[in-house]
Amino acid sequence: MRGYLFTRAWQSLLTLFLATAVVFLGIRALPGDPALALAGEDRSPEALAAIRAEYGLDQSVFVQFGRFAWNAVRGDLGTSTRTGVEVTAMLGTALPVTIELALLAILLATVLGVGAGTVAAVRRGRPAEWLANGLALIGLSVPHFWLGLVAILYLSVSTGLFPASGFVPFLDDPVANLHHIVLPVVILGTGLSAVIMRQTRSSMLDALGTDYVRTAKAKGLRPRAVIGRHALRNSLIVVVTIVGLQLGALISGAVVTEQIFGLPGFGKMTIDAVFQRDYPVIQAVVLVTATAYIGINFLVDLLYSLIDPRIRVGGAAA
Amino acid sequence: MSVLTVRDLSVVFRTETGPLSVVDKVDLSLDAGEIVGVVGESGCGKSVTAMSLTGLLPSSANVTGSAVLDGTELIGAPESVLRRVRGREVAYIFQEPMSSLNPVLTVGRQIGEVLRVHEGLKRRDARARAVELLALVGIPSPAHRVDNYPHQLSGGMRQRVMIAMAVACGPKVLVADEPTTALDVTVQAGILDVLRDLRERLGTSVLVITHDLGVIADIADRVLVMYAGRIVERAGVHDLFAAPRHHYTAGLLAASPVPGEHAGTHRLREIPGLVPVLVTQPDACTFAERCAAAEDDCRVQEPRLDPPGGSGHGAACWHPVRQRRGAAS
Ligand SMILES: Nc1ncnc2c1ncn2[C@@H]1O[C@H](COP(=O)(O)OP(=O)(O)O)[C@@H](O)[C@H]1O
Ligand code: SF4
Ligand SMILES: [Mg+2]
């Protein structure tokens, strides 16, 4: 188990390094001179040269990357070329918003999705399955942004039950924080739950048809034990993958939801940086996204090995 | 004394293409401590018969007839009654020991589960009993193996785990459905030894289902021959091998082992023709299409086991084989 963890950690770091390098070089390869973008009005050769020197743009790409990587390792991601604010400070305010939104949404989606998926598989061909399938279809086909707008219209604007936009940090005021985040979480979570529900349903159906589930029934176990202990646990392996993928996508991709509900999160920060060609921020955003994906992948692998002992032993032997 | 008495057991599946008759008017009795073999080609309805006894078939199966276990009628009994019977009074061993065990739970947990649900044992006690049971079925260093996962055991070991799980609550009837089919020949004999040993020690009645006459010759006291959902012959193992009466049995035995021999590689010899898939059970001998001795009456009236309901040597055949084996050639 320890050997397995070590291998995975090492692989993760390598992947992170490669991902960062590719993006760093990719940005440098884009047409257009960043110095020009930074210079604003004064485009005299002297001014451009000064800017190049200040940002290290006169060095080779590899030196630039080395410096960026070394600074990043020390926790310095530079400053925004637009606002002059330290990028780490920007992340410090934006990330908690998105992480809270993503974690709560994925939690809701998992509970709803695994529950409804299990019911749909067990009650196959009965009303409960049709209901679950119908809801999943709606969840998959109705766009989040539209649902979000409808929710704002009816639950915020006309009734005032929930704030229509804005965010309050949890530590400042937990109640207000939850009050602000409830609507976005529900909108995002129910949408995601449809995917999880369908995956759970199909892997549950597979599991229910296996020989070991037949054995479990033949032992005289109650349906609850047959389903929960024997079938569900095996089908979770696939579900964990889906949840992991979605969580990764949420960290970078809650953009639309954040925009609609006016949440000052990571998605909004990304959009702004891209529109304003704020290179240090874009680089940081990519670095954080890659780290999130890799970290989540690592967690997913850990969960696999907790659920499935065959993976555990295979890794230890390697 | 009969532990299990099955009368007129029939199973019809509702399928998308209409009803499918899979088991037809099966009679069967199992005495205490007896090992009865059910033999027949793949697809003849052996597993469905076994599963129907404790209501383990999917809801598309319509099961009729009677199966009385120690005075309790099982066919049509409520789920709550059947759940108490399963694993405690009637236990199963299946063909594929790998896929029949849950890959994500330790074998100790899977054995302990039966004890916890039926005998209310605490986790710790269930584990201790699991170790004893592993020892009982001949698994070396059971205290260590109890924490293994199925993939860490060999095929033969896994089947021993299945057996340990099945006998955990001391069932009256053990149904072994192709218990050795997936295993190496050398391992097969060991598994059959375990079954025989359990019968001696615990007095368990065993229903061995197989398509392998070698297994029957090795372990069964009595034999039921099944063809296309019907029992076509019933006999003591020596009578069956010495003087088969049904032409299907005679065909099966044409290249067969001798009773009492250890299970070898004797598998069913091919009989020309196919096992019919029946929509309804005809009033005729279902073997007539493949039978060299068939006459007109075989196709217009169904032969029944003679004598019906008894346990003596009987065959469902209008023109039974008269010769003893070996006498003709
Ligand atoms: N759930 C089911 N639905 C329809 N037909 C089935 C079902 N289960 C088994 N059968 C059919 O019943 C027949 C007997 O199957 P089975 O009892 O498994 O044979 P075997 O003698 O090899 O154990 C086969 O033709 C099989 O296709
Ligand atoms: S009843 Fe007729 S067809 Fe059937 S096995 Fe006997 S002789 Fe052959
Ligand atoms: Mg079978």
XYZ file of C-alpha atoms and ligand atoms in Angstrom:
683
model
C 0.000 0.000 0.000
C 2.759 2.427 0.883
C 4.676 1.609 -2.287
C 1.516 2.197 -4.239
C 1.008 5.610 -2.662
C 4.591 6.555 -3.322
C 4.359 5.617 -6.995
C 1.128 7.524 -7.419
C 2.450 10.637 -5.665
C 5.531 10.646 -7.832
C 3.465 10.237 -11.000
C 1.191 13.060 -9.901
C 4.096 15.478 -9.454
C 5.500 14.603 -12.855
C 2.112 15.116 -14.495
C 1.727 18.457 -12.760
C 5.134 19.587 -13.958
C 4.435 18.550 -17.533
C 0.983 20.145 -17.591
C 2.376 23.418 -16.292
C 5.244 23.399 -18.763
C 2.981 22.736 -21.727
C 0.647 25.566 -20.795
C 3.478 27.959 -20.042
C 5.091 27.317 -23.385
C 1.703 27.350 -25.089
C 0.960 30.846 -23.827
C 4.366 32.031 -25.012
C 3.667 30.565 -28.442
C 0.463 32.553 -28.846
C 0.629 35.254 -31.503
C 1.069 38.762 -30.179
C 3.771 40.254 -28.017
C 2.882 40.294 -24.330
C 5.047 43.350 -23.921
C 2.818 45.172 -26.373
C -0.234 44.153 -24.436
C 1.377 45.366 -21.215
C 2.687 48.593 -22.609
C -0.623 50.337 -23.117
C -0.173 53.766 -24.745
C 3.577 54.158 -24.585
C 4.924 51.824 -27.266
C 8.347 53.351 -27.735
C 11.191 50.808 -28.117
C 12.642 51.966 -24.794
C 9.391 51.424 -22.944
C 8.948 47.967 -24.484
C 12.512 47.029 -23.614
C 11.943 48.153 -20.044
C 8.823 46.050 -19.791
C 10.585 43.036 -21.258
C 13.332 43.402 -18.726
C 10.894 43.865 -15.850
C 8.929 40.750 -16.697
C 11.918 38.732 -17.817
C 10.550 38.540 -21.329
C 13.992 39.188 -22.784
C 15.245 35.871 -21.412
C 14.842 32.534 -23.194
C 11.563 30.691 -22.686
C 13.310 28.064 -20.608
C 14.794 30.578 -18.250
C 11.386 32.211 -17.956
C 9.782 28.895 -17.157
C 12.470 28.018 -14.673
C 11.924 31.284 -12.883
C 8.144 30.859 -12.926
C 8.394 27.298 -11.598
C 10.879 28.237 -8.882
C 8.714 31.133 -7.751
C 5.595 28.994 -7.853
C 7.217 26.372 -5.652
C 7.983 29.130 -3.152
C 4.362 30.253 -3.262
C 4.893 33.326 -5.401
C 2.693 33.433 -8.478
C 3.468 37.005 -9.407
C 1.103 39.937 -9.576
C -1.777 40.685 -11.865
C -0.643 42.858 -14.752
C -4.023 44.588 -14.696
C -4.601 45.312 -11.047
C -1.183 44.846 -9.488
C -2.701 42.613 -6.852
C -0.747 39.521 -5.859
C -2.129 36.478 -7.667
C -1.964 34.373 -4.523
C -4.147 36.929 -2.762
C -6.669 36.788 -5.601
C -6.722 33.000 -5.350
C -7.100 33.304 -1.611
C -10.446 35.030 -1.973
C -11.734 33.317 -5.110
C -10.870 29.680 -4.381
C -12.801 29.273 -1.111
C -15.976 30.422 -2.894
C -15.601 27.894 -5.680
C -14.423 25.076 -3.438
C -17.401 25.541 -1.148
C -19.766 25.668 -4.109
C -18.189 22.640 -5.780
C -17.999 20.471 -2.662
C -21.563 21.193 -1.570
C -22.883 20.693 -5.100
C -21.025 17.398 -5.542
C -22.195 16.222 -2.131
C -25.794 16.962 -3.015
C -25.371 15.431 -6.460
C -23.830 12.251 -5.054
C -26.479 11.732 -2.401
C -29.284 12.367 -4.870
C -27.672 10.507 -7.756
C -26.570 7.385 -5.897
C -29.879 7.200 -4.078
C -32.059 7.640 -7.143
C -29.802 5.405 -9.264
C -30.003 2.596 -6.736
C -33.761 2.883 -6.468
C -34.097 2.940 -10.253
C -32.021 -0.239 -10.574
C -33.684 -2.137 -7.750
C -37.222 -1.135 -8.697
C -36.626 -1.818 -12.342
C -39.748 -1.577 -14.477
C -41.819 -0.045 -11.677
C -43.059 3.520 -11.157
C -40.085 4.454 -8.979
C -37.756 3.771 -11.905
C -39.800 5.834 -14.323
C -39.855 8.708 -11.874
C -36.089 8.555 -11.352
C -35.439 8.255 -15.085
C -37.794 11.120 -15.869
C -36.103 13.388 -13.343
C -32.694 12.427 -14.708
C -33.791 13.257 -18.218
C -34.996 16.667 -17.099
C -31.781 17.210 -15.157
C -29.724 16.365 -18.223
C -31.681 18.309 -20.796
C -32.603 21.526 -18.978
C -29.639 23.942 -19.052
C -28.310 25.033 -15.652
C -28.242 28.689 -16.574
C -31.905 28.664 -17.453
C -32.823 26.888 -14.215
C -30.632 29.360 -12.376
C -32.368 32.322 -13.956
C -35.804 30.876 -13.207
C -34.775 30.255 -9.611
C -33.498 33.793 -9.251
C -36.672 35.151 -10.780
C -39.095 33.244 -8.580
C -37.137 32.539 -5.401
C -35.088 35.707 -5.122
C -36.536 38.612 -7.032
C -40.273 38.102 -6.601
C -40.368 36.377 -3.196
C -37.101 37.469 -1.653
C -36.526 34.037 -0.103
C -32.899 33.960 -1.199
C -30.407 36.653 -2.140
C -30.146 36.956 -5.921
C -26.395 37.443 -5.972
C -23.276 38.023 -3.948
C -21.285 36.064 -1.434
C -20.424 36.236 2.253
C -17.371 34.307 3.490
C -18.307 31.428 5.781
C -16.062 32.642 8.582
C -17.621 36.107 8.517
C -21.202 34.909 8.855
C -21.976 31.205 8.420
C -25.735 31.677 8.136
C -25.523 34.398 5.512
C -22.897 32.332 3.722
C -25.191 29.321 3.442
C -28.125 31.538 2.551
C -26.168 32.905 -0.405
C -24.833 29.582 -1.567
C -27.972 27.445 -1.288
C -29.514 28.307 -4.645
C -26.337 27.909 -6.718
C -25.586 24.611 -4.928
C -29.036 23.225 -5.594
C -29.028 24.304 -9.239
C -25.568 22.915 -9.869
C -26.033 19.789 -7.718
C -29.320 18.617 -9.171
C -27.949 18.985 -12.684
C -24.905 16.864 -11.849
C -26.963 14.312 -9.969
C -28.578 13.230 -13.231
C -25.249 11.999 -14.590
C -24.385 10.231 -11.356
C -27.851 8.717 -11.188
C -27.583 7.204 -14.652
C -24.138 5.816 -13.956
C -25.208 4.367 -10.621
C -28.267 2.815 -12.178
C -26.375 1.056 -14.939
C -23.563 -0.222 -12.742
C -26.107 -1.300 -10.112
C -27.994 -3.262 -12.747
C -24.736 -4.989 -13.685
C -23.940 -5.714 -10.063
C -27.418 -7.059 -9.327
C -26.952 -9.627 -12.084
C -23.650 -10.982 -10.753
C -23.045 -14.385 -9.240
C -21.999 -12.943 -5.891
C -25.301 -11.145 -5.544
C -27.017 -14.465 -6.240
C -24.828 -15.957 -3.503
C -25.789 -13.177 -1.122
C -29.485 -13.852 -1.749
C -28.960 -17.594 -1.399
C -27.424 -16.934 2.020
C -30.723 -15.517 3.201
C -29.559 -11.917 3.543
C -32.114 -9.163 3.644
C -32.532 -7.114 0.449
C -30.968 -4.168 2.225
C -27.761 -6.123 2.875
C -27.751 -7.680 -0.579
C -28.051 -4.259 -2.189
C -26.000 -2.130 0.169
C -23.170 -4.454 1.191
C -22.825 -6.528 -1.954
C -24.163 -4.744 -5.029
C -23.723 -1.046 -4.237
C -20.211 -1.302 -2.929
C -19.044 -2.902 -6.154
C -20.865 -0.447 -8.362
C -19.379 2.502 -6.461
C -16.052 1.956 -8.183
C -17.465 3.389 -11.390
C -19.450 6.062 -9.593
C -16.351 7.331 -7.801
C -14.727 7.942 -11.174
C -17.651 10.002 -12.393
C -17.826 12.017 -9.193
C -14.097 12.693 -9.389
C -14.295 13.847 -12.992
C -17.185 16.118 -12.195
C -15.515 17.609 -9.171
C -12.481 18.411 -11.292
C -14.677 19.995 -13.917
C -16.514 21.987 -11.257
C -13.397 23.605 -9.843
C -12.673 25.221 -13.172
C -16.084 25.028 -14.728
C -18.617 26.449 -12.322
C -18.179 29.539 -14.488
C -21.739 29.905 -15.663
C -23.239 29.354 -12.249
C -20.820 31.815 -10.684
C -21.654 34.417 -13.301
C -25.405 34.040 -12.890
C -25.331 34.215 -9.127
C -22.621 36.871 -9.036
C -20.264 34.710 -6.986
C -16.692 36.085 -6.907
C -15.180 32.639 -7.451
C -12.445 30.957 -9.405
C -14.547 30.695 -12.559
C -15.160 34.417 -12.614
C -11.480 35.089 -11.947
C -10.587 32.854 -14.905
C -12.963 34.564 -17.275
C -11.761 38.032 -16.310
C -8.119 37.036 -16.682
C -8.671 35.568 -20.129
C -10.590 38.572 -21.395
C -7.964 40.937 -20.076
C -4.946 38.866 -21.206
C -3.662 38.911 -17.649
C -0.868 36.380 -18.214
C 0.299 35.841 -14.638
C -3.276 35.191 -13.575
C -3.930 32.854 -16.499
C -0.816 30.879 -15.628
C -1.860 30.638 -12.012
C -5.366 29.582 -12.995
C -3.984 26.795 -15.145
C -1.611 25.708 -12.428
C -4.407 25.558 -9.872
C -6.738 23.725 -12.245
C -4.098 21.154 -13.087
C -3.296 20.706 -9.414
C -6.978 20.242 -8.645
C -7.418 17.628 -11.360
C -4.327 15.745 -10.328
C -5.177 15.948 -6.652
C -8.678 14.677 -7.304
C -7.363 11.892 -9.501
C -5.068 10.890 -6.704
C -7.970 10.877 -4.255
C -10.069 8.822 -6.663
C -7.288 6.258 -6.939
C -7.056 6.151 -3.164
C -10.798 5.565 -2.947
C -10.560 2.784 -5.535
C -8.019 0.998 -3.465
C -10.176 1.400 -0.376
C -13.208 -0.028 -2.157
C -11.510 -2.722 -4.191
C -8.830 -4.841 -2.491
C -7.630 -6.207 -5.838
C -6.281 -2.777 -6.764
C -4.585 -2.449 -3.405
C -2.620 -5.649 -3.781
C -1.792 -5.025 -7.425
C -0.254 -1.664 -6.519
C 1.702 -2.989 -3.571
C 3.278 -5.647 -5.725
C 4.371 -3.090 -8.303
C -36.697 -40.410 6.440
C -37.174 -37.803 3.759
C -35.832 -34.329 4.497
C -36.936 -32.783 1.249
C -39.858 -33.977 -0.845
C -40.529 -32.358 -4.204
C -43.684 -33.192 -6.144
C -44.829 -32.011 -9.548
C -42.458 -29.081 -9.600
C -42.822 -27.074 -12.802
C -41.242 -23.801 -13.874
C -42.417 -21.656 -16.755
C -40.591 -18.437 -17.636
C -42.449 -15.520 -19.117
C -40.193 -14.227 -21.864
C -40.521 -11.603 -24.553
C -41.193 -14.352 -27.072
C -43.817 -16.032 -24.894
C -43.818 -18.649 -22.164
C -40.914 -21.070 -21.895
C -41.388 -24.342 -20.072
C -38.097 -25.215 -18.428
C -38.934 -27.651 -15.629
C -41.817 -30.085 -15.922
C -43.463 -32.128 -13.140
C -40.235 -32.947 -11.331
C -40.445 -35.409 -8.440
C -37.522 -35.716 -6.089
C -36.865 -36.847 -2.564
C -33.819 -36.496 -0.419
C -33.245 -38.551 2.715
C -31.222 -37.422 5.694
C -27.515 -37.825 5.023
C -28.105 -38.906 1.465
C -26.220 -37.669 -1.592
C -28.461 -37.522 -4.635
C -27.075 -36.611 -8.021
C -29.001 -34.809 -10.744
C -27.361 -35.299 -14.110
C -28.215 -34.062 -17.575
C -26.903 -32.014 -20.453
C -26.384 -28.298 -20.059
C -29.647 -26.373 -20.335
C -31.925 -29.219 -19.264
C -33.186 -27.311 -16.228
C -31.027 -28.538 -13.370
C -30.065 -25.137 -11.994
C -33.550 -23.745 -12.417
C -34.917 -26.683 -10.427
C -32.420 -26.037 -7.651
C -33.025 -22.300 -7.520
C -36.794 -22.687 -7.569
C -36.751 -24.611 -4.287
C -36.051 -21.515 -2.187
C -37.603 -18.899 -4.451
C -34.334 -17.657 -5.938
C -35.606 -17.366 -9.500
C -36.419 -13.963 -11.009
C -40.006 -12.807 -10.885
C -40.477 -13.838 -14.531
C -40.548 -17.467 -13.347
C -43.854 -19.108 -12.543
C -43.181 -21.981 -10.157
C -45.879 -24.537 -9.375
C -45.999 -27.805 -7.479
C -44.718 -28.592 -4.035
C -41.433 -28.746 -2.177
C -41.715 -29.735 1.457
C -38.704 -29.307 3.703
C -39.173 -30.979 7.084
C -42.901 -30.251 7.031
C -42.643 -26.720 5.627
C -44.003 -26.008 2.156
C -41.532 -23.818 0.292
C -43.259 -23.218 -3.029
C -45.294 -20.050 -2.692
C -44.059 -19.419 0.850
C -43.657 -15.752 1.823
C -40.257 -14.102 1.369
C -39.749 -13.857 5.135
C -40.064 -17.626 5.504
C -37.839 -18.303 2.515
C -35.165 -15.940 3.843
C -34.936 -17.992 7.012
C -34.648 -21.169 4.960
C -31.968 -19.858 2.608
C -28.475 -20.305 3.939
C -29.760 -21.842 7.161
C -31.716 -24.936 6.096
C -31.019 -25.058 2.380
C -27.610 -23.775 1.336
C -26.026 -23.502 -2.088
C -22.631 -23.947 -3.664
C -22.297 -22.624 -7.193
C -20.177 -23.443 -10.173
C -17.850 -20.452 -10.370
C -16.159 -19.981 -7.009
C -14.466 -16.788 -8.204
C -17.499 -14.882 -9.396
C -19.741 -16.349 -6.704
C -17.710 -14.722 -3.955
C -17.814 -10.968 -3.515
C -14.415 -9.600 -4.618
C -14.439 -6.673 -2.190
C -15.156 -8.506 1.060
C -12.833 -10.825 2.987
C -13.801 -14.480 3.033
C -14.147 -14.276 6.806
C -16.667 -11.502 6.454
C -18.621 -13.417 3.831
C -18.757 -16.543 5.956
C -19.497 -14.543 9.080
C -22.374 -12.815 7.354
C -24.430 -16.008 7.264
C -23.849 -16.611 10.959
C -24.713 -13.071 11.848
C -27.965 -13.017 9.928
C -29.199 -16.483 10.944
C -27.673 -17.014 14.373
C -27.333 -13.422 15.488
C -23.637 -13.801 16.185
C -21.555 -10.749 16.971
C -18.829 -9.821 14.523
C -16.058 -11.207 16.711
C -17.776 -14.555 17.336
C -18.722 -14.878 13.683
C -15.098 -14.442 12.752
C -13.979 -17.082 15.226
C -16.545 -19.501 13.806
C -15.417 -18.642 10.286
C -11.901 -19.749 11.219
C -13.269 -23.062 12.525
C -15.298 -23.546 9.366
C -12.299 -22.881 7.146
C -10.440 -25.549 9.099
C -13.399 -27.907 8.704
C -13.271 -27.704 4.918
C -9.544 -28.327 4.915
C -8.052 -24.891 4.366
C -4.524 -24.648 5.778
C -3.699 -21.842 8.236
C -7.341 -20.760 8.508
C -6.615 -18.009 11.038
C -4.574 -16.297 8.360
C -6.839 -17.102 5.417
C -9.903 -15.688 7.126
C -8.669 -12.172 6.321
C -7.915 -12.945 2.677
C -9.910 -11.652 -0.226
C -11.167 -14.159 -2.805
C -8.554 -13.163 -5.388
C -5.820 -14.186 -2.997
C -7.015 -17.802 -2.991
C -6.755 -20.571 -5.575
C -9.868 -21.889 -7.328
C -10.046 -24.970 -5.135
C -9.628 -22.874 -1.981
C -12.395 -20.548 -3.090
C -14.729 -23.451 -3.599
C -13.840 -24.663 -0.110
C -14.719 -21.197 1.155
C -18.068 -21.469 -0.626
C -18.622 -24.808 1.096
C -17.632 -23.399 4.479
C -20.106 -20.584 3.942
C -22.806 -23.029 2.911
C -22.426 -25.329 5.925
C -21.923 -22.517 8.439
C -25.394 -22.850 9.916
C -25.555 -26.626 9.581
C -28.143 -26.763 6.791
C -30.326 -29.801 6.303
C -29.834 -29.684 2.574
C -26.768 -28.630 0.654
C -27.329 -27.947 -3.042
C -24.061 -28.197 -4.946
C -24.662 -26.886 -8.468
C -21.747 -28.016 -10.652
C -19.373 -27.722 -7.684
C -16.341 -29.014 -9.560
C -17.019 -28.010 -13.143
C -14.814 -24.923 -13.094
C -11.948 -26.661 -11.321
C -8.888 -28.677 -12.367
C -9.363 -32.426 -12.303
C -6.882 -32.809 -9.466
C -8.754 -30.264 -7.376
C -12.170 -31.778 -8.169
C -11.544 -34.946 -6.201
C -10.578 -32.928 -3.136
C -13.808 -30.935 -3.258
C -15.891 -34.094 -3.561
C -13.995 -35.540 -0.588
C -14.963 -32.480 1.446
C -18.639 -32.934 0.534
C -18.534 -36.621 1.452
C -16.783 -35.806 4.696
C -19.411 -33.201 5.626
C -22.178 -35.688 4.990
C -20.433 -38.108 7.391
C -19.704 -35.548 10.067
C -22.738 -33.280 9.938
C -25.320 -35.604 8.408
C -26.096 -33.045 5.722
C -28.146 -34.219 2.736
C -26.522 -33.175 -0.513
C -28.092 -32.576 -3.900
C -25.250 -32.668 -6.415
C -26.099 -31.139 -9.758
C -23.754 -31.897 -12.611
C -23.442 -32.705 -16.261
C -20.438 -34.875 -15.408
C -21.153 -38.583 -14.949
C -17.739 -38.939 -13.359
C -18.861 -36.780 -10.450
C -22.040 -38.852 -10.124
C -20.090 -42.100 -10.121
C -17.725 -40.708 -7.534
C -20.110 -39.318 -4.973
C -23.832 -40.035 -5.474
C -25.902 -42.626 -3.638
C -28.848 -42.201 -5.959
C -29.217 -40.494 -9.317
C -31.899 -38.589 -11.176
C -31.380 -38.198 -14.905
C -32.894 -35.051 -16.324
C -33.749 -34.356 -19.940
C -35.467 -31.238 -21.305
C -36.967 -30.312 -17.948
C -38.161 -33.769 -16.952
C -36.732 -36.484 -14.746
C -36.450 -39.385 -17.166
C -34.784 -41.926 -14.908
C -34.307 -42.498 -11.209
C -32.035 -45.159 -9.780
C -29.436 -46.116 -7.224
C -26.018 -45.253 -8.590
C -25.010 -48.888 -9.136
C -28.294 -49.797 -10.823
C -28.046 -46.791 -13.096
C -24.576 -47.583 -14.302
C -25.217 -51.339 -14.519
C -28.661 -51.342 -16.111
C -29.909 -48.007 -17.439
C -33.523 -48.180 -18.602
C -34.124 -44.898 -20.401
C -32.564 -44.629 -23.830
C -31.210 -41.180 -23.006
C -29.395 -42.588 -19.981
C -28.080 -45.472 -22.019
C -26.735 -42.964 -24.524
C -25.046 -40.950 -21.813
C -23.465 -44.017 -20.336
C -22.132 -45.382 -23.605
C -18.660 -44.240 -22.641
C -18.954 -43.964 -18.910
C -16.900 -44.566 -15.799
C -17.523 -47.236 -13.206
C -19.320 -46.313 -9.946
C -17.043 -45.771 -6.982
C -14.199 -44.531 -9.161
C -12.828 -41.113 -8.441
C -14.104 -38.392 -10.732
C -12.108 -38.399 -13.898
C -12.564 -36.528 -17.103
C -15.669 -38.415 -18.147
C -17.978 -35.849 -19.609
C -21.252 -36.562 -21.355
C -20.799 -38.193 -24.702
C -22.552 -36.481 -27.555
C -25.923 -37.901 -28.456
C -26.970 -36.951 -31.989
C -29.513 -34.143 -32.143
C -30.275 -31.172 -29.885
C -32.058 -30.775 -26.575
C -35.411 -29.283 -27.552
C -36.365 -25.869 -26.184
C -39.968 -26.269 -25.218
C -42.660 -23.660 -25.260
C -45.098 -26.068 -23.671
C -44.512 -29.566 -22.426
C -45.953 -31.975 -25.021
C -47.931 -35.090 -24.224
C -45.150 -37.229 -25.633
C -41.627 -38.382 -24.880
C -39.414 -35.333 -25.398
C -36.512 -37.600 -26.342
C -38.391 -39.222 -29.233
C -36.637 -37.112 -31.905
C -33.277 -38.444 -30.832
C -34.259 -41.945 -29.741
C -33.336 -44.941 -31.877
C -36.021 -47.053 -30.180
C -38.847 -44.545 -30.613
C -42.181 -45.891 -31.802
C -45.479 -44.208 -32.621
C -46.853 -44.321 -29.081
C -43.812 -42.400 -27.836
C -45.015 -39.347 -29.746
C -48.628 -39.330 -28.593
C -48.437 -40.019 -24.895
C -46.083 -38.822 -22.222
C -44.263 -41.623 -20.391
C -44.144 -41.084 -16.601
C -41.638 -42.382 -14.097
C -42.613 -45.887 -13.116
C -43.319 -46.421 -10.280
C -44.465 -42.802 -9.709
C -43.404 -40.987 -6.562
C -41.381 -43.934 -5.282
C -37.666 -44.159 -4.861
C -37.022 -47.456 -6.643
C -35.421 -47.760 -10.049
C -37.773 -46.209 -12.589
C -37.674 -44.731 -16.076
C -40.080 -42.526 -18.012
C -40.006 -44.678 -21.133
C -42.530 -46.754 -23.037
C -39.952 -49.194 -24.319
C -37.183 -49.307 -21.738
C -33.758 -50.784 -22.350
C -33.771 -54.382 -21.160
C -30.131 -55.308 -21.436
C -27.608 -54.858 -18.683
C -24.648 -52.820 -19.761
C -21.863 -54.828 -21.296
C -24.141 -57.817 -21.895
C -24.766 -56.936 -25.535
C -21.325 -56.040 -26.780
N -34.392 -16.197 -16.187
C -34.634 -17.024 -17.224
N -35.487 -16.635 -18.197
C -35.731 -17.450 -19.262
N -35.154 -18.642 -19.425
C -34.299 -19.069 -18.507
C -33.974 -18.287 -17.359
N -33.085 -18.965 -16.604
C -32.852 -20.126 -17.254
N -33.574 -20.202 -18.385
C -33.585 -21.309 -19.348
O -33.918 -22.493 -18.674
C -33.221 -23.568 -19.236
C -32.595 -24.409 -18.162
O -31.548 -23.665 -17.592
P -30.652 -24.247 -16.411
O -31.516 -24.759 -15.334
O -29.682 -23.186 -16.034
O -29.883 -25.432 -17.119
P -28.787 -26.392 -16.488
O -29.370 -27.747 -16.536
O -27.608 -26.292 -17.417
O -28.476 -25.923 -15.126
C -32.241 -23.022 -20.236
O -32.750 -23.252 -21.534
C -32.200 -21.563 -19.919
O -32.003 -20.830 -21.087
S -40.427 -43.358 -24.565
Fe -40.000 -43.995 -26.628
S -38.866 -42.268 -27.492
Fe -38.867 -42.007 -25.314
S -36.976 -42.941 -24.676
Fe -38.548 -44.523 -24.478
S -38.453 -45.529 -26.399
Fe -37.341 -43.687 -26.724
Mg -26.683 -25.097 -14.447
